[in-house]
Every structure is written in structure tokens, then in C-alpha cells.
Amino acid sequence: GPSGSGKSTLLGIIAGLDNPSSGKVLIDGIDITRMSEAGLAKVRNQKIGMVYQAFNLIPTLTAQENVAVPLELAGRRDAGDRARALLAEVGLAERAHHYPVQLSGGEQQRVAVARAIALEPPLLLADEPTGNLDSATGKQIIDLLVGVNRRLGCTLVLVTHDAALAAHADRVVTLRDGRIVSDE
């Protein structure tokens, strides 16, 4: 859908970051609309990976440290090793010790993807993940997300206003003014 149609709001509701005005959201059979903030944080950490248009990396942490954050929060003792392996998987092994400001936009987005899939979530949400990238780099990010989707077997919900990008999806739901206008 176009800008302002409700795409990002929908992702925020799915992620439990925003409350729906009616209805409920079930993730793995769990109604997240009735959960406490602590419960929501646990579900987000265990079940949801998020990739944002603006990358949302922590500027004072290296690429490796950014990827390790969800692993450390989950209590994984192998956080550093797993973060290094994920960075290698997205083609950034040599950039592990660089800070976000030292990385290109495409590299930052690859770090964000690695962080989002660190715990192999069953649900991966991507909010305009190519919006701040040139077309060639954007294609690399989409290929990476689709590859992760297939390899992990996770559900990928990708928000975009780009009809050509949406055409790659198995299912396309079009929003306009906060309403579904087509579901193909």
C-alpha cells in the first residue's frame, strides 16, 4: 500500500508494539493483545524478529555486539560465536568489529537481518527494509530475507509500497486508508 495506508501500524500491532482498536493477535496460538509488557517482551524475544527501514542498530556497539544482543538477552552462552557465524552468513565476517557509522547502509541492513534471525524466530517482520537503500543493495537484502525465509521455514511479513517487490511474495495483501483492499 501507499504511504499512510497503515502498513507500519499493522506490523506494530503484529509485534505487540501497538494495541489494536479491536480484535486480537495470535502468535503461535498465543493471544498477545491481553499480555503484560513483560510477557510481550518474552514473546517478541522468542518468536519475532524485526527488520526496520532505519536499521535501528545501537551506535555504540559493533556489528557483532549488535547481533549478539538478542542472544545475550536469551541467556545464550555462545552469543559471540553465534553472532560471528551470522555475520559470516550475511557476508560481513570482516566487518564484525566495525561500528554502524563505519558501515554502508546495505551493510547496516545486513547486520539488522542477522540480529533479527539470531534466535531463529518463527515470525520475521520487515518494515520497508529496502527503503533507505539503492536498488542493487535493496535486491541483495530481499534475496537475503527470502533465503532466510526458506532456510528457516519462518513466516516473513514484508511491508512495502513497491508493487514490483510485493510481486515476489506468495501472498500480497494491499492496504489503503487502514483497510484491506485486496488479498491475493
Short mmCIF file of C-alpha atoms in Angstrom, two decimals:
data_model
loop_
_atom_site.label_atom_id
_atom_site.label_comp_id
_atom_site.label_asym_id
_atom_site.label_seq_id
_atom_site.Cartn_x
_atom_site.Cartn_y
_atom_site.Cartn_z
CA GLY A 1 0.00 0.00 0.00
CA PRO A 2 0.96 3.66 -0.34
CA SER A 3 2.47 5.76 2.45
CA GLY A 4 -0.04 6.33 5.22
CA SER A 5 -2.11 3.24 4.42
CA GLY A 6 -1.42 1.52 7.75
CA LYS A 7 1.36 -0.91 6.81
CA SER A 8 3.76 0.00 9.61
CA THR A 9 0.91 0.24 12.10
CA LEU A 10 -0.13 -3.29 11.16
CA LEU A 11 3.42 -4.55 11.77
CA GLY A 12 3.48 -2.74 15.11
CA ILE A 13 0.25 -4.47 16.10
CA ILE A 14 1.55 -7.89 14.98
CA ALA A 15 4.73 -7.29 17.00
CA GLY A 16 2.78 -6.24 20.08
CA LEU A 17 4.27 -2.75 19.98
CA ASP A 18 0.85 -1.17 19.37
CA ASN A 19 -2.61 -2.20 20.57
CA PRO A 20 -5.37 -2.95 18.09
CA SER A 21 -8.59 -0.98 18.47
CA SER A 22 -10.49 -4.27 18.22
CA GLY A 23 -9.85 -7.94 17.68
CA LYS A 24 -6.85 -9.92 18.81
CA VAL A 25 -3.46 -11.04 17.56
CA LEU A 26 -2.48 -14.69 17.86
CA ILE A 27 1.16 -15.70 17.54
CA ASP A 28 1.74 -19.42 17.77
CA GLY A 29 -1.73 -19.69 19.32
CA ILE A 30 -0.94 -17.09 22.00
CA ASP A 31 -3.21 -14.03 22.22
CA ILE A 32 -0.67 -11.23 22.64
CA THR A 33 -3.31 -8.50 22.95
CA ARG A 34 -4.00 -9.49 26.54
CA MET A 35 -0.41 -9.90 27.69
CA SER A 36 1.60 -7.81 30.15
CA GLU A 37 4.58 -5.86 28.83
CA ALA A 38 6.91 -8.47 30.35
CA GLY A 39 5.00 -11.24 28.61
CA LEU A 40 5.08 -9.35 25.32
CA ALA A 41 8.83 -8.81 25.63
CA LYS A 42 9.29 -12.56 26.13
CA VAL A 43 7.15 -13.40 23.07
CA ARG A 44 8.98 -10.82 20.96
CA ASN A 45 12.35 -12.21 22.01
CA GLN A 46 11.38 -15.85 21.41
CA LYS A 47 9.02 -15.66 18.45
CA ILE A 48 9.56 -12.45 16.46
CA GLY A 49 12.46 -10.99 14.50
CA MET A 50 12.16 -7.40 13.30
CA VAL A 51 13.97 -5.62 10.46
CA TYR A 52 13.34 -1.87 10.22
CA GLN A 53 13.84 0.59 7.38
CA ALA A 54 16.10 2.71 9.61
CA PHE A 55 18.19 -0.32 10.70
CA ASN A 56 17.84 0.55 14.44
CA LEU A 57 21.34 -0.60 15.31
CA ILE A 58 22.86 0.50 18.62
CA PRO A 59 25.51 3.04 17.56
CA THR A 60 27.89 2.35 20.47
CA LEU A 61 28.05 -1.39 19.72
CA THR A 62 30.00 -3.13 16.95
CA ALA A 63 28.21 -5.17 14.30
CA GLN A 64 28.98 -8.35 16.24
CA GLU A 65 27.77 -6.85 19.51
CA ASN A 66 24.53 -5.67 17.86
CA VAL A 67 23.84 -9.19 16.57
CA ALA A 68 24.70 -10.69 19.97
CA VAL A 69 22.17 -8.56 21.89
CA PRO A 70 19.11 -10.84 21.46
CA LEU A 71 21.29 -13.90 22.09
CA GLU A 72 22.60 -12.42 25.33
CA LEU A 73 19.09 -11.42 26.41
CA ALA A 74 18.04 -15.04 25.83
CA GLY A 75 20.91 -16.21 28.03
CA ARG A 76 22.85 -17.90 25.23
CA ARG A 77 26.43 -18.61 26.30
CA ASP A 78 27.50 -18.90 22.66
CA ALA A 79 26.30 -15.36 21.82
CA GLY A 80 29.66 -14.17 20.45
CA ASP A 81 30.29 -17.27 18.36
CA ARG A 82 26.72 -17.30 17.02
CA ALA A 83 26.90 -13.57 16.20
CA ARG A 84 30.15 -14.11 14.26
CA ALA A 85 28.60 -17.04 12.36
CA LEU A 86 25.53 -14.97 11.47
CA LEU A 87 27.65 -12.09 10.23
CA ALA A 88 29.57 -14.54 8.05
CA GLU A 89 26.24 -15.86 6.75
CA VAL A 90 25.25 -12.35 5.60
CA GLY A 91 28.69 -11.71 4.11
CA LEU A 92 30.07 -9.44 6.83
CA ALA A 93 32.64 -11.58 8.65
CA GLU A 94 35.36 -8.98 8.03
CA ARG A 95 33.16 -6.13 9.29
CA ALA A 96 32.25 -7.70 12.68
CA HIS A 97 34.25 -5.17 14.72
CA HIS A 98 33.02 -2.10 12.86
CA TYR A 99 30.51 0.30 14.38
CA PRO A 100 27.31 1.18 12.48
CA VAL A 101 28.70 4.58 11.43
CA GLN A 102 31.58 2.73 9.73
CA LEU A 103 29.20 0.56 7.66
CA SER A 104 27.30 1.35 4.46
CA GLY A 105 23.51 1.33 4.50
CA GLY A 106 23.41 -2.12 2.93
CA GLU A 107 25.90 -3.45 5.46
CA GLN A 108 23.89 -1.98 8.32
CA GLN A 109 20.75 -3.63 6.98
CA ARG A 110 22.55 -6.99 6.72
CA VAL A 111 23.60 -6.61 10.38
CA ALA A 112 19.94 -5.87 11.21
CA VAL A 113 18.83 -9.02 9.37
CA ALA A 114 21.46 -11.11 11.19
CA ARG A 115 20.24 -9.70 14.51
CA ALA A 116 16.60 -10.38 13.60
CA ILE A 117 17.26 -14.05 12.81
CA ALA A 118 19.73 -14.69 15.65
CA LEU A 119 17.21 -16.74 17.64
CA GLU A 120 15.63 -18.30 14.52
CA PRO A 121 12.19 -16.81 15.19
CA PRO A 122 9.13 -18.39 13.59
CA LEU A 123 7.96 -14.89 12.56
CA LEU A 124 10.12 -12.34 10.74
CA LEU A 125 8.67 -8.84 10.27
CA ALA A 126 10.33 -6.46 7.82
CA ASP A 127 9.19 -2.84 7.65
CA GLU A 128 10.29 -1.28 4.33
CA PRO A 129 13.71 -2.98 4.66
CA THR A 130 14.91 -1.61 1.32
CA GLY A 131 13.53 1.91 1.70
CA ASN A 132 16.88 3.54 2.54
CA LEU A 133 18.92 1.55 0.02
CA ASP A 134 19.79 1.82 -3.66
CA SER A 135 18.06 -0.69 -5.93
CA ALA A 136 21.02 -3.12 -6.25
CA THR A 137 21.59 -3.23 -2.49
CA GLY A 138 17.84 -3.47 -1.91
CA LYS A 139 17.72 -6.54 -4.15
CA GLN A 140 20.51 -8.13 -2.08
CA ILE A 141 18.53 -7.53 1.12
CA ILE A 142 15.35 -9.00 -0.38
CA ASP A 143 17.29 -12.04 -1.63
CA LEU A 144 18.73 -12.42 1.86
CA LEU A 145 15.30 -12.18 3.53
CA VAL A 146 13.71 -14.62 1.10
CA GLY A 147 16.64 -17.01 1.59
CA VAL A 148 16.24 -16.81 5.38
CA ASN A 149 12.51 -17.36 5.00
CA ARG A 150 13.09 -20.54 3.02
CA ARG A 151 16.00 -21.83 5.10
CA LEU A 152 14.34 -21.28 8.49
CA GLY A 153 10.82 -22.00 7.28
CA CYS A 154 9.66 -18.89 9.14
CA THR A 155 6.77 -16.66 8.20
CA LEU A 156 8.01 -13.46 6.58
CA VAL A 157 5.72 -10.43 6.68
CA LEU A 158 7.25 -7.77 4.46
CA VAL A 159 5.81 -4.26 4.33
CA THR A 160 6.45 -2.30 1.16
CA HIS A 161 4.87 0.28 -1.11
CA ASP A 162 6.83 -1.18 -4.05
CA ALA A 163 4.50 -3.28 -6.23
CA ALA A 164 7.45 -4.93 -8.02
CA LEU A 165 8.86 -6.09 -4.68
CA ALA A 166 5.46 -7.28 -3.50
CA ALA A 167 5.12 -9.37 -6.66
CA HIS A 168 7.80 -11.73 -5.27
CA ALA A 169 5.57 -12.71 -2.34
CA ASP A 170 3.43 -15.83 -2.05
CA ARG A 171 0.58 -13.66 -0.79
CA VAL A 172 0.01 -9.93 -1.28
CA VAL A 173 -2.38 -8.02 0.94
CA THR A 174 -2.94 -4.43 -0.19
CA LEU A 175 -3.89 -1.76 2.33
CA ARG A 176 -5.39 1.64 1.70
CA ASP A 177 -6.53 4.03 4.44
CA GLY A 178 -6.14 1.34 7.08
CA ARG A 179 -8.31 -1.19 5.26
CA ILE A 180 -7.57 -4.30 3.22
CA VAL A 181 -8.49 -3.59 -0.40
CA SER A 182 -7.15 -6.83 -1.89
CA ASP A 183 -5.77 -10.15 -0.73
CA GLU A 184 -4.17 -12.25 -3.45
#
